[in-house]
Short mmCIF file of C-alpha atoms in Angstrom, two decimals:
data_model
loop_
_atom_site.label_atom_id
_atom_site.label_comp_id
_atom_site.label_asym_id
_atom_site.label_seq_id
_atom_site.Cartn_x
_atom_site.Cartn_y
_atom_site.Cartn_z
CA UNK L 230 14.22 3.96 34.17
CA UNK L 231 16.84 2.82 31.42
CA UNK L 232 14.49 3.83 29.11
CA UNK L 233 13.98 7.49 30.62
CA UNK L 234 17.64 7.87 30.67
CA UNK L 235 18.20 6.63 27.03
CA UNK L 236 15.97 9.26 25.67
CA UNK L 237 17.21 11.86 27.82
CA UNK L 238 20.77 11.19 26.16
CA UNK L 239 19.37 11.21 22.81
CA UNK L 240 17.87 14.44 22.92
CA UNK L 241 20.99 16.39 24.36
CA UNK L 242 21.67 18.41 21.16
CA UNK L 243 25.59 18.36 21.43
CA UNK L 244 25.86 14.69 22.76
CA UNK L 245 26.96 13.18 19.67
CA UNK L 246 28.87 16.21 18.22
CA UNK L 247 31.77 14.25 20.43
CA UNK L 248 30.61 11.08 21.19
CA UNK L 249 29.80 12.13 24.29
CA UNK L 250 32.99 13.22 25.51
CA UNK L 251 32.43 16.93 26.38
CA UNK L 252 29.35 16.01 28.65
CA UNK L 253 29.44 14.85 32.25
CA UNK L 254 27.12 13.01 34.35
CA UNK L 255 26.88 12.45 37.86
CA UNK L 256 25.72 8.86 39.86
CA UNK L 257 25.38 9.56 43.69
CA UNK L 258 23.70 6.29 44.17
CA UNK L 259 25.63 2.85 45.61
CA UNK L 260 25.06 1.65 41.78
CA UNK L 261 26.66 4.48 40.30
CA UNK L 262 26.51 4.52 36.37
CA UNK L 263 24.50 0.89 36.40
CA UNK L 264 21.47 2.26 37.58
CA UNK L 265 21.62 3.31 33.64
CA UNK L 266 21.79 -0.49 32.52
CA UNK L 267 21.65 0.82 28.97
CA UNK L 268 25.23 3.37 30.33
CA UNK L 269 27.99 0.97 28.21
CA UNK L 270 26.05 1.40 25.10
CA UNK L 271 24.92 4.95 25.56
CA UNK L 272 27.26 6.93 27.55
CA UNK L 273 30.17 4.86 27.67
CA UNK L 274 32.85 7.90 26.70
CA UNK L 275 30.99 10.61 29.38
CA UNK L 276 32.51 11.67 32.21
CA UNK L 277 31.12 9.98 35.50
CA UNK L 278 31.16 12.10 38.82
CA UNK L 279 30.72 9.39 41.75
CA UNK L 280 31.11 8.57 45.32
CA UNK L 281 32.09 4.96 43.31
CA UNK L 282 35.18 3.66 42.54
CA UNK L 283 34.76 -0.05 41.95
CA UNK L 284 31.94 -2.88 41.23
CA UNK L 285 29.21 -3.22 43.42
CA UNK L 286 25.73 -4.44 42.30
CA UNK L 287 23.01 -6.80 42.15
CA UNK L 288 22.97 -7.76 38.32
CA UNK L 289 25.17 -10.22 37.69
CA UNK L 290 25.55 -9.73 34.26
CA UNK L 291 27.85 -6.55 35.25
CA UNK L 292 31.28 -8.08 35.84
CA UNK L 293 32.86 -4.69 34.88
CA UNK L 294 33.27 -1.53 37.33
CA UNK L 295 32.11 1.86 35.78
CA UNK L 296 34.18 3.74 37.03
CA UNK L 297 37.45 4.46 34.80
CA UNK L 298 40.49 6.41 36.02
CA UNK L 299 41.20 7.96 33.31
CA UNK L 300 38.37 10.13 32.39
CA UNK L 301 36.08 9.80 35.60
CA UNK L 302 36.13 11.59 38.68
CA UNK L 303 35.69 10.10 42.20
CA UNK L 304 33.56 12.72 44.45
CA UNK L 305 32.59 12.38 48.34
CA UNK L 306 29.43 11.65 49.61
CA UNK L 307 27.01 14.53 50.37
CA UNK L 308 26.21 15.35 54.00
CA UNK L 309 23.28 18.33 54.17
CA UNK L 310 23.95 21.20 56.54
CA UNK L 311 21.44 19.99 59.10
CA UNK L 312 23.15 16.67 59.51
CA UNK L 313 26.33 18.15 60.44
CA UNK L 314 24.42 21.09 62.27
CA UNK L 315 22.85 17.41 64.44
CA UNK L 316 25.95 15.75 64.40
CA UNK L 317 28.06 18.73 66.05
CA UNK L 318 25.49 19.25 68.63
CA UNK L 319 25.17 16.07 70.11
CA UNK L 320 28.45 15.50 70.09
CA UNK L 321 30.32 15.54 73.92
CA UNK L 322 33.15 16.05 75.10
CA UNK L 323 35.72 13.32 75.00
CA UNK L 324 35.86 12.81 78.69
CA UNK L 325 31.94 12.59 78.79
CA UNK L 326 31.20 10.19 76.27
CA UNK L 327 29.95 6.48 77.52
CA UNK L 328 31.25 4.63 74.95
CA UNK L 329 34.33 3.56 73.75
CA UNK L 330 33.35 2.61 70.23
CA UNK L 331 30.07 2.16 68.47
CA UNK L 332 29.21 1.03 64.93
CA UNK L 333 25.39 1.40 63.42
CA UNK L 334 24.91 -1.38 60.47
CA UNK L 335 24.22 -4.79 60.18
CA UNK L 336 26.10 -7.77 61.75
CA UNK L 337 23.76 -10.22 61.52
CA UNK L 338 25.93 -13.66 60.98
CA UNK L 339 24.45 -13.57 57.57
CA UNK L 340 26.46 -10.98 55.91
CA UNK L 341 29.24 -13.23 56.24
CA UNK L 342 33.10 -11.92 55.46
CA UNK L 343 32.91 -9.20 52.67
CA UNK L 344 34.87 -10.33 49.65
CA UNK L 345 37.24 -7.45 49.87
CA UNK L 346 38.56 -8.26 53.14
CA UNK L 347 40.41 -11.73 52.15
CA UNK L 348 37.70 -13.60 54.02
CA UNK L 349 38.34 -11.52 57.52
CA UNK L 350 34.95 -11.15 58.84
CA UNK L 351 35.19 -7.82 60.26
CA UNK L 352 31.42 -7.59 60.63
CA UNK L 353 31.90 -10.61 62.87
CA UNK L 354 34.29 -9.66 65.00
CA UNK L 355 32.33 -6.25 65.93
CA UNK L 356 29.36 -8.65 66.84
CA UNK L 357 31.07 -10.90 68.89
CA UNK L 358 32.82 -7.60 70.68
CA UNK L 359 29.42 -6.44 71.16
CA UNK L 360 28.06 -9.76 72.73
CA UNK L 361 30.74 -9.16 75.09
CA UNK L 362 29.90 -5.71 76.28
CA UNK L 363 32.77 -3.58 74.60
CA UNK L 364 30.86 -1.67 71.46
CA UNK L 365 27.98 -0.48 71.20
CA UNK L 366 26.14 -1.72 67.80
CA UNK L 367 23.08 -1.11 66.74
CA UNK L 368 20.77 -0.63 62.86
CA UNK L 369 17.43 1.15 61.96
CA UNK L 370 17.76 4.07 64.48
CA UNK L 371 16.39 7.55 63.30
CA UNK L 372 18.98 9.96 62.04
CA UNK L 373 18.64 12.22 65.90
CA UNK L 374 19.17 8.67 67.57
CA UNK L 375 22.00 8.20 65.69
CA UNK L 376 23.79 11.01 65.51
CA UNK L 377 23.40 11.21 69.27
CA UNK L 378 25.06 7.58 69.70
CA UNK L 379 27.60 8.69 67.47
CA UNK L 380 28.53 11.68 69.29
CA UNK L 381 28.76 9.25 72.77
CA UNK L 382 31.12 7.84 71.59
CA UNK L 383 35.11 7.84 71.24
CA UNK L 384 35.56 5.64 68.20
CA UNK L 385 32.94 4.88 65.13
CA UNK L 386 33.08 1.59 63.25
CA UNK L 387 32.58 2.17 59.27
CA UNK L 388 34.06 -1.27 58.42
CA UNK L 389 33.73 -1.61 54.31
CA UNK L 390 30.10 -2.42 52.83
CA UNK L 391 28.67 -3.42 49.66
CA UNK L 392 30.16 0.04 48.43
CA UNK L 393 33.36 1.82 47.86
CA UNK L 394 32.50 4.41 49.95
CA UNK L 395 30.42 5.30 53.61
CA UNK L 396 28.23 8.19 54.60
CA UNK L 397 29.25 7.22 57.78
CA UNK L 398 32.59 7.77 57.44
CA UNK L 399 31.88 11.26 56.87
CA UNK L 400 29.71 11.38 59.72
CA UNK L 401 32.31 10.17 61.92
CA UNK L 402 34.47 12.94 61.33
CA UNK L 403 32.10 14.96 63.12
#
Protein backbone atom coordinates (compact mmCIF):
# COMPACT_ATOMS: atom_id res chain seq x y z
CA UNK A 1 0.00 0.00 0.00
CA UNK A 2 2.87 2.57 0.94
CA UNK A 3 4.20 1.87 -2.16
CA UNK A 4 0.85 2.60 -4.21
CA UNK A 5 0.55 5.78 -2.37
CA UNK A 6 4.22 6.89 -2.94
CA UNK A 7 3.83 6.71 -6.62
CA UNK A 8 0.56 8.19 -6.67
CA UNK A 9 2.26 11.37 -4.99
CA UNK A 10 5.00 11.36 -7.37
CA UNK A 11 3.05 11.55 -10.36
CA UNK A 12 0.71 14.52 -9.24
CA UNK A 13 2.14 17.07 -11.73
CA UNK A 14 1.90 20.20 -9.36
CA UNK A 15 2.94 18.31 -6.09
CA UNK A 16 6.32 19.56 -5.91
CA UNK A 17 5.72 23.00 -7.57
CA UNK A 18 5.02 23.76 -3.57
CA UNK A 19 6.26 21.12 -1.71
CA UNK A 20 3.13 19.88 -1.42
CA UNK A 21 1.47 22.61 0.22
CA UNK A 22 -1.39 23.54 -2.19
CA UNK A 23 -2.66 19.81 -2.24
CA UNK A 24 -4.93 18.16 0.30
CA UNK A 25 -5.55 14.70 1.24
CA UNK A 26 -8.08 13.07 3.14
CA UNK A 27 -7.61 9.81 5.86
CA UNK A 28 -11.14 8.57 7.00
CA UNK A 29 -9.61 5.54 8.50
CA UNK A 30 -8.82 5.09 12.60
CA UNK A 31 -4.99 5.35 11.28
CA UNK A 32 -5.44 8.46 9.56
CA UNK A 33 -2.26 9.67 7.59
CA UNK A 34 -0.16 6.35 8.93
CA UNK A 35 -1.88 4.08 6.85
CA UNK A 36 0.72 6.00 4.36
CA UNK A 37 3.83 4.79 6.50
CA UNK A 38 5.97 6.46 3.86
CA UNK A 39 3.34 10.11 4.80
CA UNK A 40 6.42 12.01 6.97
CA UNK A 41 8.74 11.65 4.12
CA UNK A 42 6.31 12.17 1.29
CA UNK A 43 3.52 14.34 2.21
CA UNK A 44 4.59 15.76 5.32
CA UNK A 45 3.58 19.68 4.30
CA UNK A 46 -0.15 18.47 2.69
CA UNK A 47 -3.09 19.26 4.16
CA UNK A 48 -4.78 16.25 6.08
CA UNK A 49 -8.71 16.13 6.24
CA UNK A 50 -9.53 13.56 9.22
CA UNK A 51 -11.96 12.30 11.68
CA UNK A 52 -8.24 12.15 13.72
CA UNK A 53 -6.91 14.37 15.98
CA UNK A 54 -4.27 12.54 17.98
CA UNK A 55 -2.00 9.16 17.96
CA UNK A 56 -3.56 6.02 17.69
CA UNK A 57 -1.90 2.97 16.03
CA UNK A 58 -0.37 -0.30 16.01
CA UNK A 59 3.30 0.52 14.83
CA UNK A 60 5.21 1.43 17.44
CA UNK A 61 7.73 3.12 15.70
CA UNK A 62 5.05 6.13 15.31
CA UNK A 63 5.41 8.06 18.56
CA UNK A 64 4.21 11.23 16.71
CA UNK A 65 0.38 12.18 15.96
CA UNK A 66 -0.31 13.28 12.27
CA UNK A 67 -2.44 15.43 12.76
CA UNK A 68 -1.09 19.20 13.06
CA UNK A 69 -3.24 22.19 14.03
CA UNK A 70 -1.94 24.38 12.10
CA UNK A 71 -2.42 23.34 8.60
CA UNK A 72 -4.82 20.22 9.05
CA UNK A 73 -8.36 20.05 9.32
CA UNK A 74 -10.36 17.83 11.75
CA UNK A 75 -13.69 16.50 9.84
CA UNK A 76 -16.65 14.24 11.36
CA UNK A 77 -17.22 10.88 10.68
CA UNK A 78 -19.48 9.93 7.72
CA UNK A 79 -22.90 8.43 8.43
CA UNK A 80 -24.74 7.30 4.84
CA UNK A 81 -28.33 8.37 4.40
CA UNK A 82 -29.69 4.89 5.01
CA UNK A 83 -28.12 4.65 8.42
CA UNK A 84 -29.78 7.64 9.65
CA UNK A 85 -32.95 6.78 7.44
CA UNK A 86 -32.56 3.09 10.08
CA UNK A 87 -31.61 4.91 12.92
CA UNK A 88 -34.71 7.45 12.88
CA UNK A 89 -37.08 4.70 12.30
CA UNK A 90 -36.43 2.50 14.97
CA UNK A 91 -36.13 4.95 17.20
CA UNK A 92 -39.30 5.23 20.03
CA UNK A 93 -40.59 7.40 21.85
CA UNK A 94 -38.96 8.32 25.10
CA UNK A 95 -41.66 6.97 27.27
CA UNK A 96 -41.58 3.60 25.25
CA UNK A 97 -38.12 2.74 25.26
CA UNK A 98 -36.97 -0.40 27.67
CA UNK A 99 -33.83 0.71 28.43
CA UNK A 100 -32.27 3.16 30.33
CA UNK A 101 -28.83 3.10 28.75
CA UNK A 102 -27.10 0.78 26.38
CA UNK A 103 -23.55 0.74 24.99
CA UNK A 104 -22.49 -1.73 21.86
CA UNK A 105 -18.47 -2.41 22.08
CA UNK A 106 -16.24 -4.43 23.87
CA UNK A 107 -15.82 -4.75 27.68
CA UNK A 108 -14.18 -7.72 27.91
CA UNK A 109 -11.78 -7.31 31.21
CA UNK A 110 -9.04 -7.35 28.69
CA UNK A 111 -9.21 -3.95 27.29
CA UNK A 112 -8.21 -2.80 30.54
CA UNK A 113 -8.38 1.24 31.47
CA UNK A 114 -7.68 3.27 28.20
CA UNK A 115 -4.58 5.37 28.64
CA UNK A 116 -6.46 8.57 28.13
CA UNK A 117 -8.67 8.20 30.97
CA UNK A 118 -5.87 8.48 33.90
CA UNK A 119 -6.29 4.76 34.52
CA UNK A 120 -10.35 5.07 35.12
CA UNK A 121 -11.60 1.99 33.59
CA UNK A 122 -14.69 3.23 32.14
CA UNK A 123 -15.08 0.09 30.04
CA UNK A 124 -15.16 -1.63 33.40
CA UNK A 125 -17.48 0.06 35.11
CA UNK A 126 -20.19 -0.32 32.15
CA UNK A 127 -19.49 -4.17 32.52
CA UNK A 128 -19.89 -4.46 35.98
CA UNK A 129 -23.28 -2.12 35.58
CA UNK A 130 -24.30 -4.56 33.11
CA UNK A 131 -23.64 -7.72 35.33
CA UNK A 132 -25.94 -6.03 37.54
CA UNK A 133 -28.90 -5.55 35.30
CA UNK A 134 -28.80 -1.65 34.69
CA UNK A 135 -27.33 -1.31 30.83
CA UNK A 136 -27.77 -3.06 28.28
CA UNK A 137 -24.25 -4.00 26.47
CA UNK A 138 -23.70 -5.90 23.83
CA UNK A 139 -20.80 -6.29 20.36
CA UNK A 140 -21.05 -7.94 16.85
CA UNK A 141 -24.80 -7.19 16.26
CA UNK A 142 -25.84 -6.34 12.56
CA UNK A 143 -26.25 -2.68 11.80
CA UNK A 144 -30.69 -3.23 11.91
CA UNK A 145 -30.00 -4.97 15.40
CA UNK A 146 -28.23 -2.21 16.42
CA UNK A 147 -29.74 0.60 15.45
CA UNK A 148 -32.92 -0.89 16.86
CA UNK A 149 -31.18 -1.31 20.47
CA UNK A 150 -30.04 2.03 20.09
CA UNK A 151 -33.27 3.55 19.45
CA UNK A 152 -34.69 1.47 22.87
CA UNK A 153 -32.94 3.18 24.60
CA UNK A 154 -32.71 6.59 26.69
CA UNK A 155 -28.97 6.98 26.99
CA UNK A 156 -25.98 5.50 24.58
CA UNK A 157 -22.55 4.75 25.99
CA UNK A 158 -19.64 5.94 23.44
CA UNK A 159 -16.97 5.88 26.20
CA UNK A 160 -13.42 6.83 24.29
CA UNK A 161 -11.70 3.97 22.10
CA UNK A 162 -8.52 3.39 20.47
CA UNK A 163 -9.54 6.61 18.39
CA UNK A 164 -10.15 10.25 18.72
CA UNK A 165 -13.34 10.02 17.47
CA UNK A 166 -16.81 7.47 17.42
CA UNK A 167 -19.27 6.64 14.70
CA UNK A 168 -21.31 5.98 17.43
CA UNK A 169 -21.39 9.10 18.78
CA UNK A 170 -22.94 10.29 15.75
CA UNK A 171 -25.30 7.60 15.79
CA UNK A 172 -26.43 8.46 19.12
CA UNK A 173 -27.58 11.70 18.18
CA UNK A 174 -30.18 10.06 16.33
Amino acid sequence: LDSMYKEMVRSLPYFGRNHGRDHIFTFGSGMSANVFRSWREEIPESIFLTPETWLFNDFPDQSEPCFNTWKDIAIPGYLHRHEILSLVSQAKPLSERRHLAVFLGRTDPSRGPHPATGEADVRGAIRRLHEEGKVFVAQNLSIPEMHGVMGDARFCFVPKGKSAWSLRFYEALF
